[in-house]
Every structure is written in structure tokens, then in C-alpha cells.
Coordinates of C-alpha atoms in Angstrom, one line a residue:
Chain A
M228 CA -84.8 15.3 124.8
S229 CA -82.6 18.3 124.6
A230 CA -83.8 21.8 123.8
R231 CA -81.6 21.5 120.7
T232 CA -83.4 18.4 119.4
L233 CA -86.8 20.0 119.6
P234 CA -86.1 22.7 117.0
A235 CA -84.4 20.2 114.7
M236 CA -87.5 18.0 114.9
S237 CA -89.8 21.0 114.4
A238 CA -87.7 22.2 111.4
A239 CA -87.9 18.6 109.9
A240 CA -91.7 18.6 110.5
W241 CA -92.0 22.0 108.9
L242 CA -90.1 20.9 105.9
L243 CA -92.1 17.8 105.6
W244 CA -95.4 19.8 105.9
A245 CA -94.1 22.4 103.5
G246 CA -93.0 19.8 101.0
N247 CA -96.4 18.0 101.2
I248 CA -98.4 21.2 100.5
L249 CA -95.9 22.7 98.0
A250 CA -98.0 21.5 95.1
E251 CA -101.1 23.1 96.5
V252 CA -99.6 26.5 97.2
S253 CA -97.2 26.8 94.4
D254 CA -99.5 29.0 92.4
D255 CA -100.8 31.2 95.1
P256 CA -98.6 34.2 96.1
Y257 CA -100.6 34.7 99.3
Q258 CA -99.8 31.3 100.6
W259 CA -96.2 31.6 99.7
L260 CA -96.1 34.8 101.8
E261 CA -97.9 33.3 104.7
R262 CA -95.5 30.4 104.7
M263 CA -92.6 32.7 104.5
S264 CA -93.9 34.8 107.5
A265 CA -94.2 31.6 109.6
A266 CA -90.9 30.1 108.5
M267 CA -88.9 33.2 109.3
S268 CA -90.1 33.3 112.8
Q269 CA -90.4 29.5 113.6
M270 CA -87.4 27.9 111.8
D271 CA -83.8 27.7 112.6
Y272 CA -81.6 29.3 110.0
Q273 CA -78.2 30.9 109.6
G274 CA -76.4 32.7 106.8
T275 CA -74.5 35.7 105.5
F276 CA -76.2 38.4 103.6
V277 CA -75.3 41.6 101.7
Y278 CA -77.5 44.6 102.1
V279 CA -77.3 47.5 99.7
Q280 CA -79.1 50.8 99.9
G281 CA -77.8 53.9 98.1
D282 CA -74.1 54.0 98.9
D283 CA -74.5 51.9 102.0
V284 CA -73.3 48.3 101.7
V285 CA -73.4 46.1 104.8
T286 CA -72.4 42.5 105.0
M287 CA -73.9 40.7 108.0
R288 CA -74.3 37.3 109.4
I289 CA -77.5 36.1 111.1
T290 CA -78.3 33.1 113.3
H291 CA -81.9 32.5 114.2
V292 CA -83.0 29.8 116.5
A293 CA -86.5 29.0 117.8
D294 CA -86.7 26.6 120.7
D295 CA -88.0 26.1 124.2
A296 CA -86.1 29.3 125.2
G297 CA -88.2 31.3 122.6
V298 CA -86.7 33.0 119.6
R299 CA -83.1 34.0 119.7
E300 CA -81.3 35.9 117.0
R301 CA -77.8 37.2 116.6
L302 CA -76.7 39.6 113.9
V303 CA -73.0 40.4 113.4
S304 CA -71.7 42.9 110.9
M305 CA -69.0 41.4 108.7
S306 CA -68.0 44.7 107.2
G307 CA -67.7 48.3 108.3
A308 CA -67.8 49.3 111.9
P309 CA -68.2 46.3 114.3
R310 CA -71.9 46.0 115.1
E311 CA -73.6 43.1 116.9
F312 CA -77.3 42.7 117.6
L313 CA -78.7 40.0 119.9
R314 CA -82.4 39.5 120.3
D315 CA -83.9 37.0 122.9
S316 CA -86.6 37.0 125.5
N317 CA -84.9 39.8 127.4
G318 CA -85.1 42.2 124.5
V319 CA -82.4 43.6 122.2
R320 CA -78.8 44.4 122.9
W321 CA -76.7 46.3 120.3
V322 CA -73.0 46.8 120.1
L323 CA -72.5 50.0 118.1
G324 CA -69.7 51.5 116.1
D325 CA -66.1 51.8 117.0
D326 CA -66.4 52.7 120.6
H327 CA -68.1 49.5 121.4
S328 CA -71.0 51.2 123.2
V329 CA -73.5 48.5 124.1
L330 CA -77.2 49.4 124.5
A331 CA -80.1 47.3 125.4
D332 CA -83.8 47.9 125.0
P333 CA -86.0 45.3 126.7
A334 CA -89.1 46.6 125.0
F335 CA -87.7 46.2 121.5
K336 CA -88.3 42.6 120.7
R337 CA -89.1 42.6 117.0
S338 CA -87.5 40.3 114.6
F339 CA -84.8 41.6 112.4
F340 CA -86.6 40.1 109.5
P341 CA -89.7 41.4 107.8
Q342 CA -93.0 39.9 108.8
L343 CA -95.6 39.7 106.1
P344 CA -99.0 39.4 107.7
I345 CA -100.9 39.6 104.5
D346 CA -104.6 39.9 105.1
H347 CA -107.2 38.2 102.8
Q348 CA -109.8 40.9 103.4
G349 CA -108.9 42.9 100.4
Q350 CA -107.1 45.8 102.0
T351 CA -103.7 44.6 100.7
Q352 CA -105.2 43.7 97.4
R353 CA -106.6 47.2 96.9
C354 CA -103.1 48.7 97.2
Y355 CA -100.8 46.0 95.9
A356 CA -100.6 43.5 93.1
L357 CA -99.3 40.1 94.1
E358 CA -97.5 38.1 91.5
L359 CA -95.8 34.8 91.6
G360 CA -92.4 35.0 89.8
G361 CA -90.1 32.5 88.3
T362 CA -87.7 30.1 89.9
G363 CA -83.9 30.6 90.4
R364 CA -81.0 29.7 92.7
I365 CA -79.6 31.8 95.5
A366 CA -76.9 30.7 98.0
G367 CA -77.1 27.2 96.6
Q368 CA -80.8 26.9 97.2
K369 CA -83.7 26.7 94.8
V370 CA -85.9 29.8 95.1
R371 CA -89.2 31.0 93.9
G372 CA -89.9 34.7 93.3
V373 CA -92.9 36.6 94.7
S374 CA -93.7 40.2 94.0
I375 CA -95.8 42.7 96.0
L376 CA -96.1 45.6 93.7
P377 CA -97.7 48.9 94.7
K378 CA -100.6 50.2 92.6
D379 CA -99.7 53.9 93.2
H380 CA -96.8 56.0 94.4
F381 CA -97.8 56.3 98.0
R382 CA -96.1 53.1 99.0
Y383 CA -93.2 50.8 98.3
G384 CA -93.3 47.4 96.8
Y385 CA -91.3 44.3 97.5
R386 CA -89.7 41.5 95.4
L387 CA -88.9 38.4 97.4
W388 CA -87.2 35.2 96.6
L389 CA -88.2 32.3 98.8
E390 CA -86.5 29.0 99.3
E391 CA -88.7 26.4 97.6
R392 CA -89.2 23.9 100.3
S393 CA -89.4 26.0 103.4
A394 CA -90.4 29.5 102.0
L395 CA -87.6 31.1 103.9
M396 CA -86.6 34.4 102.3
L397 CA -83.2 34.4 100.7
K398 CA -83.5 37.7 98.8
W399 CA -85.5 40.9 99.4
E400 CA -85.8 43.9 97.2
L401 CA -87.6 47.2 97.9
V402 CA -89.0 49.0 94.9
D403 CA -90.6 52.3 94.4
G404 CA -93.9 53.0 92.5
E405 CA -92.1 52.7 89.2
R406 CA -90.7 49.4 90.3
K407 CA -87.1 50.7 90.5
P408 CA -85.0 49.1 93.2
L409 CA -84.4 51.1 96.3
A410 CA -82.7 48.6 98.5
K411 CA -81.7 45.0 98.2
L412 CA -80.7 42.2 100.5
M413 CA -79.3 38.8 99.5
F414 CA -78.0 35.8 101.2
T415 CA -74.6 34.6 100.0
D416 CA -74.6 31.5 102.1
F417 CA -77.4 29.9 104.0
R418 CA -78.1 26.8 106.1
M419 CA -81.2 25.7 108.1
G420 CA -82.5 23.2 110.6
S421 CA -79.9 21.0 112.2
E422 CA -77.1 22.5 110.1
V423 CA -77.3 25.8 112.2
D424 CA -74.3 26.3 114.4
T425 CA -76.0 27.5 117.5
S426 CA -72.6 28.5 119.1
E427 CA -72.8 31.6 117.0
L428 CA -75.6 32.8 119.2
V429 CA -73.1 33.5 122.0
P430 CA -72.6 37.2 122.2
G431 CA -69.2 38.9 121.9
S432 CA -67.4 40.1 124.9
Q433 CA -68.7 43.7 124.4
L434 CA -72.2 42.6 125.4
K435 CA -71.1 42.2 129.0
K436 CA -71.4 45.9 129.7
F437 CA -74.7 46.7 128.1
R438 CA -77.0 49.3 129.6
T439 CA -80.7 49.7 129.3
V440 CA -82.1 52.3 126.9
E441 CA -85.3 54.0 127.9
S442 CA -87.3 56.3 125.7
R443 CA -88.4 59.4 127.3
L444 CA -91.6 59.3 125.4
P445 CA -94.7 58.3 127.5
A446 CA -94.8 54.6 128.1
G447 CA -97.9 52.4 128.4
R448 CA -101.0 52.4 126.3
G449 CA -102.3 55.7 127.4
E450 CA -106.0 56.6 126.8
A451 CA -106.3 54.0 123.9
A452 CA -110.0 54.3 123.8
A453 CA -110.1 58.0 123.6
A454 CA -111.0 59.7 120.3
P455 CA -108.1 61.3 118.5
R456 CA -107.7 65.0 119.3
W457 CA -105.5 65.5 116.2
Q458 CA -105.8 63.5 112.9
P459 CA -105.1 63.9 109.2
S460 CA -108.1 65.1 107.2
R461 CA -107.0 63.0 104.3
L462 CA -105.1 59.7 103.8
P463 CA -103.7 57.9 100.8
P464 CA -105.9 55.3 99.5
G465 CA -106.0 52.1 101.6
F466 CA -104.6 53.5 104.8
E467 CA -106.7 53.0 107.9
L468 CA -106.2 53.8 111.5
T469 CA -104.9 50.7 113.3
D470 CA -103.7 52.0 116.6
H471 CA -104.1 55.1 118.7
R472 CA -102.6 56.2 122.0
L473 CA -103.3 59.5 123.8
F474 CA -101.4 60.8 126.7
A475 CA -102.9 64.0 128.0
Q476 CA -102.0 65.8 131.2
Q477 CA -103.7 68.5 133.0
G478 CA -103.4 71.7 131.0
A479 CA -102.7 71.7 127.3
S480 CA -99.8 69.2 127.3
I481 CA -100.5 66.2 125.1
F482 CA -98.7 63.4 123.3
E483 CA -100.7 61.5 120.7
H484 CA -99.6 58.6 118.6
L485 CA -101.7 57.4 115.7
V486 CA -100.7 54.4 113.5
Y487 CA -102.1 54.0 110.0
S488 CA -101.6 51.0 107.8
D489 CA -102.5 49.8 104.3
G490 CA -102.0 46.2 105.4
L491 CA -98.3 46.2 104.7
A492 CA -96.9 49.7 105.1
A493 CA -97.3 51.5 108.4
V494 CA -97.2 55.2 109.1
S495 CA -97.0 56.8 112.6
V496 CA -98.4 60.3 113.3
Y497 CA -97.1 61.9 116.4
V498 CA -98.6 65.1 117.9
E499 CA -96.8 66.5 120.8
S500 CA -97.0 69.8 122.6
G501 CA -93.8 71.5 123.7
A502 CA -91.6 69.4 121.3
G503 CA -90.9 72.4 119.1
Q504 CA -89.2 74.3 121.8
E505 CA -86.5 71.6 122.1
G506 CA -85.1 72.5 118.7
Q507 CA -86.7 69.9 116.6
A508 CA -86.1 70.5 113.0
A509 CA -89.0 70.8 110.7
G510 CA -89.2 69.4 107.2
L511 CA -88.3 66.1 105.7
S512 CA -85.8 63.6 107.0
R513 CA -84.6 60.3 105.7
L514 CA -83.4 57.2 107.4
G515 CA -82.5 54.7 104.8
T516 CA -85.9 54.2 103.0
T517 CA -87.8 55.4 106.0
H518 CA -89.0 59.0 105.7
A519 CA -90.2 61.5 108.3
F520 CA -92.0 64.9 107.9
S521 CA -92.3 67.4 110.8
R522 CA -93.9 70.8 111.1
L523 CA -95.2 73.0 113.9
S524 CA -98.8 74.1 114.1
D525 CA -100.6 76.0 116.8
G526 CA -97.8 75.3 119.3
V527 CA -97.7 71.5 118.8
S528 CA -95.2 69.5 116.9
I529 CA -96.5 67.1 114.2
T530 CA -94.3 64.3 112.9
V531 CA -95.2 61.6 110.4
I532 CA -92.9 58.6 110.1
G533 CA -93.0 55.5 108.0
D534 CA -91.2 53.2 105.6
V535 CA -93.0 54.9 102.7
P536 CA -92.0 57.5 100.0
E537 CA -91.4 61.0 101.3
A538 CA -94.4 62.2 99.3
T539 CA -96.6 60.1 101.6
V540 CA -95.4 61.3 104.9
R541 CA -95.7 64.9 103.6
Y542 CA -99.2 64.3 102.2
I543 CA -100.4 63.0 105.6
G544 CA -98.4 65.5 107.7
D545 CA -99.7 68.5 105.8
A546 CA -103.3 67.4 106.5
V547 CA -102.9 66.8 110.3
A548 CA -105.2 69.2 112.2
A549 CA -107.0 69.4 115.5
V550 CA -110.3 67.7 115.6
T551 CA -113.1 70.1 116.1
P552 CA -115.6 68.9 118.5
Chain B
M135 CA -53.0 29.1 111.5
N136 CA -50.1 29.6 109.1
T137 CA -52.0 29.4 105.8
D138 CA -53.1 32.7 104.3
P139 CA -56.3 33.7 105.8
R140 CA -57.7 34.3 102.4
E141 CA -57.4 30.7 101.6
H142 CA -59.4 29.9 104.7
I143 CA -62.0 32.4 103.6
S144 CA -62.2 30.7 100.3
C145 CA -62.5 27.3 102.0
L146 CA -65.1 28.6 104.3
M147 CA -67.2 29.8 101.3
D148 CA -66.9 26.5 99.7
G149 CA -67.9 24.7 102.8
E150 CA -64.5 22.9 102.8
I151 CA -63.3 23.8 106.3
S152 CA -63.7 22.2 109.7
R153 CA -66.4 23.5 112.0
E154 CA -63.9 24.6 114.6
T155 CA -61.7 26.5 112.1
G156 CA -64.8 28.0 110.6
R157 CA -66.0 29.2 113.9
F158 CA -62.6 30.8 114.5
L159 CA -62.6 32.5 111.2
V160 CA -66.0 33.9 111.6
R161 CA -64.9 35.5 114.9
R162 CA -61.9 36.9 113.3
L163 CA -64.0 38.2 110.4
G164 CA -66.0 40.2 113.0
A165 CA -62.8 41.9 114.3
D166 CA -60.7 42.2 111.2
Q167 CA -62.0 44.8 108.8
A168 CA -59.5 44.1 106.0
L169 CA -60.5 40.4 106.2
S170 CA -64.1 41.0 106.3
A171 CA -63.8 43.3 103.3
T172 CA -62.1 40.4 101.5
W173 CA -64.9 38.2 102.6
A174 CA -67.4 40.6 101.1
R175 CA -65.4 40.9 97.9
Y176 CA -65.2 37.2 97.5
H177 CA -68.8 36.8 97.8
L178 CA -69.5 39.5 95.2
V179 CA -67.1 37.8 92.9
R180 CA -68.7 34.5 93.4
D181 CA -72.2 35.9 93.1
C182 CA -71.3 37.7 89.8
L183 CA -69.8 34.5 88.5
R184 CA -72.9 32.6 89.4
H185 CA -75.2 35.4 88.0
Q186 CA -77.2 35.2 91.2
E187 CA -78.5 38.7 90.6
G188 CA -80.5 37.1 87.7
G189 CA -80.1 40.3 85.7
L190 CA -82.5 42.1 88.1
A191 CA -79.9 44.6 89.3
G192 CA -77.5 44.4 86.4
Q193 CA -74.0 45.5 86.5
S194 CA -74.8 48.8 88.0
L195 CA -75.5 47.2 91.4
A196 CA -72.3 45.1 91.2
A197 CA -70.3 48.2 90.5
Q198 CA -72.0 50.1 93.2
V199 CA -71.3 47.4 95.7
R200 CA -67.7 47.2 94.6
R201 CA -67.2 51.0 95.0
A202 CA -68.8 51.1 98.3
I203 CA -66.7 48.2 99.6
E204 CA -63.5 49.8 98.2
S205 CA -64.3 53.1 99.8
E206 CA -65.1 51.5 103.1
A207 CA -61.5 51.5 104.3
A208 CA -61.7 55.3 104.5
P209 CA -63.2 56.4 107.8
A210 CA -66.5 58.0 107.4
P211 CA -66.3 61.6 108.7
S212 CA -69.7 61.4 110.2
R213 CA -68.8 58.4 112.3
T214 CA -67.3 60.6 115.0
I215 CA -70.6 62.4 115.2
G216 CA -72.5 59.3 115.6
G217 CA -70.0 58.0 118.1
A218 CA -70.2 61.1 120.2
W219 CA -74.0 60.7 120.3
L220 CA -73.7 57.2 121.4
R221 CA -71.8 57.7 124.6
P222 CA -73.9 57.1 127.6
A223 CA -72.4 60.2 129.3
V224 CA -74.5 62.3 127.0
G225 CA -77.3 61.4 129.2
M226 CA -79.8 60.8 126.4
A227 CA -79.9 57.1 126.3
I228 CA -82.4 57.0 123.4
A229 CA -80.3 59.3 121.4
A230 CA -77.7 56.6 121.3
S231 CA -79.8 54.6 118.9
V232 CA -79.2 57.3 116.4
A233 CA -75.9 55.6 115.5
L234 CA -78.0 52.9 113.8
M235 CA -80.0 55.5 112.1
A236 CA -78.6 57.9 109.5
I237 CA -81.0 60.8 109.5
V238 CA -80.5 62.8 106.4
A239 CA -82.5 65.9 105.8
V240 CA -83.7 66.0 102.2
G241 CA -85.2 69.5 102.0
P242 CA -83.1 72.5 101.2
A243 CA -82.5 74.6 104.3
G244 CA -84.2 77.9 104.5
Q245 CA -85.9 77.5 101.1
P246 CA -89.5 76.8 100.4
S247 CA -89.9 73.2 99.4
Q248 CA -90.5 72.3 95.9
P249 CA -93.9 71.0 95.2
L250 CA -94.0 67.3 95.5
E251 CA -95.5 66.7 92.2
S252 CA -92.7 68.4 90.3
S253 CA -89.9 67.1 92.5
L254 CA -91.1 63.5 92.0
A255 CA -91.6 64.0 88.3
E256 CA -88.0 65.2 88.0
G257 CA -87.0 61.9 89.7
G258 CA -88.2 60.0 86.8
D259 CA -84.9 60.1 85.1
A260 CA -83.1 58.7 88.2
P261 CA -80.7 55.9 87.5
G262 CA -81.8 52.2 87.9
F263 CA -80.6 51.9 91.5
T264 CA -81.6 55.0 93.4
S265 CA -82.4 56.1 96.8
P266 CA -85.5 58.1 97.5
Q267 CA -83.3 61.1 98.2
S268 CA -82.6 61.4 94.5
L269 CA -86.2 62.3 94.0
T270 CA -85.7 65.7 95.6
P271 CA -83.5 68.7 94.8
A272 CA -79.9 68.4 96.0
P273 CA -80.0 68.7 99.8
V274 CA -78.4 71.5 101.8
S275 CA -77.9 70.0 105.2
Q276 CA -76.1 70.9 108.3
T277 CA -74.9 68.9 111.1
A278 CA -77.0 68.6 114.1
S279 CA -74.4 70.3 116.3
L280 CA -74.4 73.4 114.1
Q281 CA -78.2 73.4 114.3
G282 CA -78.2 73.1 118.0
A283 CA -80.9 70.6 117.7
P284 CA -79.7 67.4 119.3
A285 CA -82.8 67.2 121.5
G286 CA -84.9 67.3 118.4
E287 CA -83.0 64.5 116.8
S288 CA -83.1 62.5 120.0
R289 CA -86.8 62.9 119.9
M290 CA -87.0 61.9 116.2
N291 CA -85.1 58.7 117.0
A292 CA -87.4 58.0 119.9
Y293 CA -90.3 58.4 117.5
L294 CA -88.6 56.0 115.2
L295 CA -88.2 53.3 117.8
R296 CA -91.8 53.8 119.0
H297 CA -93.0 53.6 115.4
Y298 CA -91.3 50.2 114.8
Q299 CA -92.7 48.9 118.1
A300 CA -96.3 50.2 117.4
A301 CA -96.3 48.9 113.8
G302 CA -95.2 45.5 115.0
A303 CA -97.9 45.5 117.8
N304 CA -100.6 45.8 115.3
G305 CA -100.6 42.0 114.8
S306 CA -102.0 41.6 111.3
K307 CA -101.0 45.1 110.3
G308 CA -97.8 46.7 109.4
F309 CA -94.8 45.8 107.5
V310 CA -91.6 46.9 109.2
T311 CA -88.3 46.3 107.6
F312 CA -85.1 46.1 109.5
V313 CA -83.3 48.6 107.3
P314 CA -82.4 50.9 110.2
I315 CA -80.7 48.2 112.1
V316 CA -78.3 47.2 109.3
L317 CA -77.5 50.7 108.2
K318 CA -73.9 51.8 109.1
P319 CA -73.6 54.7 111.6
A320 CA -73.4 57.4 109.2
A321 CA -73.8 61.2 109.1
V322 CA -76.2 62.7 111.5
T323 CA -77.6 65.7 109.9
A324 CA -80.6 67.9 110.2
N325 CA -82.0 70.7 108.2
A326 CA -84.4 73.6 108.6
D327 CA -87.0 73.2 106.1
P328 CA -89.6 75.9 106.4
V329 CA -91.3 75.6 109.7
D330 CA -94.8 75.5 108.6
S331 CA -97.5 76.3 109.6
E332 CA -100.7 77.1 107.9
S333 CA -98.9 78.5 104.9
E334 CA -97.8 75.1 103.8
K335 CA -101.3 73.7 103.6
Q336 CA -102.0 75.8 100.6
G337 CA -103.0 73.8 97.6
N338 CA -103.8 70.7 99.7
S339 CA -107.0 69.4 98.5
D340 CA -108.9 66.6 100.2
E341 CA -108.7 64.6 97.0
P342 CA -105.9 62.0 97.2
T343 CA -103.6 62.7 94.3
Q344 CA -100.8 60.7 92.9
P345 CA -97.5 62.2 94.1
R346 CA -95.8 62.1 90.8

């Protein structure tokens, strides 16, 4: 049995299973989201989508295959500067811009598509309202809408349109606290299972010269068990500490990374000594819909980053202070 | 292939093309900007005809998409900045990732920031399809090179990469979009919002308030 046959069978099995339980989950938005999360990582699919955010419009083509070799994804820009992204067990390689620079990061293995690990413990429910929407048709497929709407202005919400049988996401929309769209993604053609042309996974010629990218931030887990030396004195409702890494050297030099999450949105807080001397700008920055807020305090640089409204990164960043023993 | 490539694109969209020709066309689309713009336009036209937006975004989105695609042919002035940052010779490998990430400062340089509550309230009249930037006063930003802060921006991008990795490592926590990866290499700007310190903490109560 070839490696290619296996994913086709698993996709068929997935569709069969999904079809059998469709009646049971059709009214439960949580189950739709769980199915979507699993389908986006486990199924084979391929398609072209348009992404719109502000004045940026990008048309891209994705091929996603999950087989014995693990998950392989390739994204190719169809408009604008030529860009190509390839993800496999070796990490990620990117072809960037007009100069065809190729970069690789073996540590960056996340999927290009959003994962939605909804918890049932109530954390998500406290901050978001989940609603099942109507049906429609996208890229020739029947879809079902699911909305994850924020209950305040500290976080974004999402509207998703999922293919009825498999729960694969065919349309995604990011909305603000007033439910106005901030960014949108929609497939314009889509195929899955055995219809996927895996030859599109083959990277372009530019990827032959890739080089490894290494962050100069401290690597490893650091003193994960150590208590935070700096932390915000207040957090928006629903946000809890989910990860903490402390790298402290002899003397006063420290690098501390705290991650807070409300179950969907995540915010990182970085505290670093000496960073301010390297010309780091203070204030608010924006990267698409991701915001960052930086300031200097007592000789350390404090930076808060997250895919949340700017008010949220500022709210947290303003409250970060040294923990008094 | 003597036929007009636009006919092939049309056939590709309709699924009326052989797999081999389709493969060839997809490769060509990746290299030919004019053809890929045609591809995008055809999709938009088809989507509008089929009303795939379902009325959610309305005509404003379609018009915005059309405008953006039409203006795409003009080279973005910022691309040079991004490209220069990307060259390995710069010696800051992580800074190269900035080309994927358009960092745009949103606070006015050298001026005290407007209180969040009022700035967000003003954003209430924003048009239907807005970016978060419109929620703030008009930005006064400078290029990174003028600021002399490339190291700071490099660090910011290292923070971003680490954030995405950490958020994903939380297992059941975190929702990370892939927005940065699909953004075009656009302007790399930075600003000098007031470097705080304790003064900016004024008025911060411990009570979580709605930033409206």
C-alpha cells in the first residue's frame, strides 16, 4: 500500500465518520469547531483563497497533505510579490519577495491554518458566545456557519464557514468587539481527499538555496518552574497564565516570557533587560491584526504582543511591574 | 500553448482543463504577475456573480478588493525596505522575517498617546470594513532607517516568532492565525511613542474596564 493510498483511505474514513455523526453534531457549535480543528490538520485538501485585510489583498494557493511522512503543506502566492511557504517535518522554508531570498526555520512548525482547541471547561464560554449559523455555498461546497463572538472589546471574534461533510474551513472572518469585519479569507476553489494533486507540494527552484534562521532570543525552556519576576498586576477578564519561561543570568540580566490566554486568543509578555539600549521603539505597533505595545521601565524593556485589539496589549503592558518578594 | 492564457485560466476555474495543462498554468501563475492578477480578478468576478459573500461584506469589500488588485501593479515603495532587510548579508537572520510582517506604528510620534477609551470611541464611526489602525488618530510614522532602530525591529520580529511558537505550544490554549504569513512585504516603519515609564501608568486602576 503506497503512502499516497493511506491518506486517501483516511480521508474517506473521515468523511464516512463525519457523515455518520453529522446529524448528532449539527446543532452543537463546539462539536463543529472540534471537527474543524481535526479536519484541518488530518485531511488532505487543496485550494485557492483570497485574503483581505485593510488594503492588503493576497491570493494564495495551499496544498495540505497528511500521510506517513507527516503533515506537509505548501503555500504559493498567486498575486503580488512571489512568495512560497513550505512546511514539513523539517520545519518551514519561505521564499520572500522579489529578491527570492529563501529562509528556513526548523523550529517553526505550526500549521498555516488556525487551530481551534476549544475547551469545554468554561473559559472560552466566559469570553465568547458560540453560535451556529446558517448554510451556504462556497467554492462549490455546501457550508455551515459558526460564529465565535467576543463578549467584550478585549478580544477579537471569528466567523467561520465549514464544509458540511468534513468541517473543513472554507471561509474565515475576523471581527472586532462590535462585530465589524477586520480581515477575511475565502476559498475560491477547493478540493479534498484523493482529488488533491500532490505534485503541487514540490517546492519551486528558489528553495534549493534556503538558509536557516535562528532567533537570537534565548532558546530552550529556561527556568520554567520559576515564579515570574515580572507580571501584569491586572488582566482582561478570562485571561490566565498558560506558559512562563525565565532566563536569568548572573547579575541583573534577564529575559522573561509569559503567555496569557483566554482559551482562544493568546498574548505574550516579554521582559528583557538591555533591550532598550538597542533602539527598540516604544509605543504601539501593528502587524496586520496583531498588535504590540512596548515601554521601558526601571531599565528593562516590556513588550506585549498578541492577536488582540491594541487596547488589550496596552492594558496589559501598562500594568506589568516587578514582583515584590 | 497558442491559446490566450486567459482562456486557459477560465478553463482552469471551470475545471475544464487537463491536469497537466492545469499544473503548467499554476506554475506560470506563480511567476507571471499580470496573469495572476487576471486570475484573482476572474475569481472576484465569479464570486460576485455567485454572491458568495452572502451579503456579509457587501459591495464595499468587493470594491476594496478590486481597488487593491488594480493598484498592485504599482511597486510598493516600501518593498525595497523590506527586501534590504531580508538579505542574509545583513547578518540578522531573524530580521529577515520582517518581510512577512508589516510593522506599522499606530501612535503619533513624540506626542502623548490619546487615552484608549476616547480613541476607541472615536473609532465607532469607522466604515464597515476597517483595520484596527483606524481606531486611533492618524499615525505619524517614520521609517526604521531614519529611526536608527533596526535592532529594535529585529527584536520585535523575534518576539513575534517566539509568540506564535509559544502560543501553539500551549496545546489546548491559544488561537494563532496565519495572518502574518500571508501579508505582503510592506512598509517597515517604527515610531517613537512616548517612552514610558511610570508616568503612563497614571489612571490605571486595577479594575478591568471596557476599552471603548
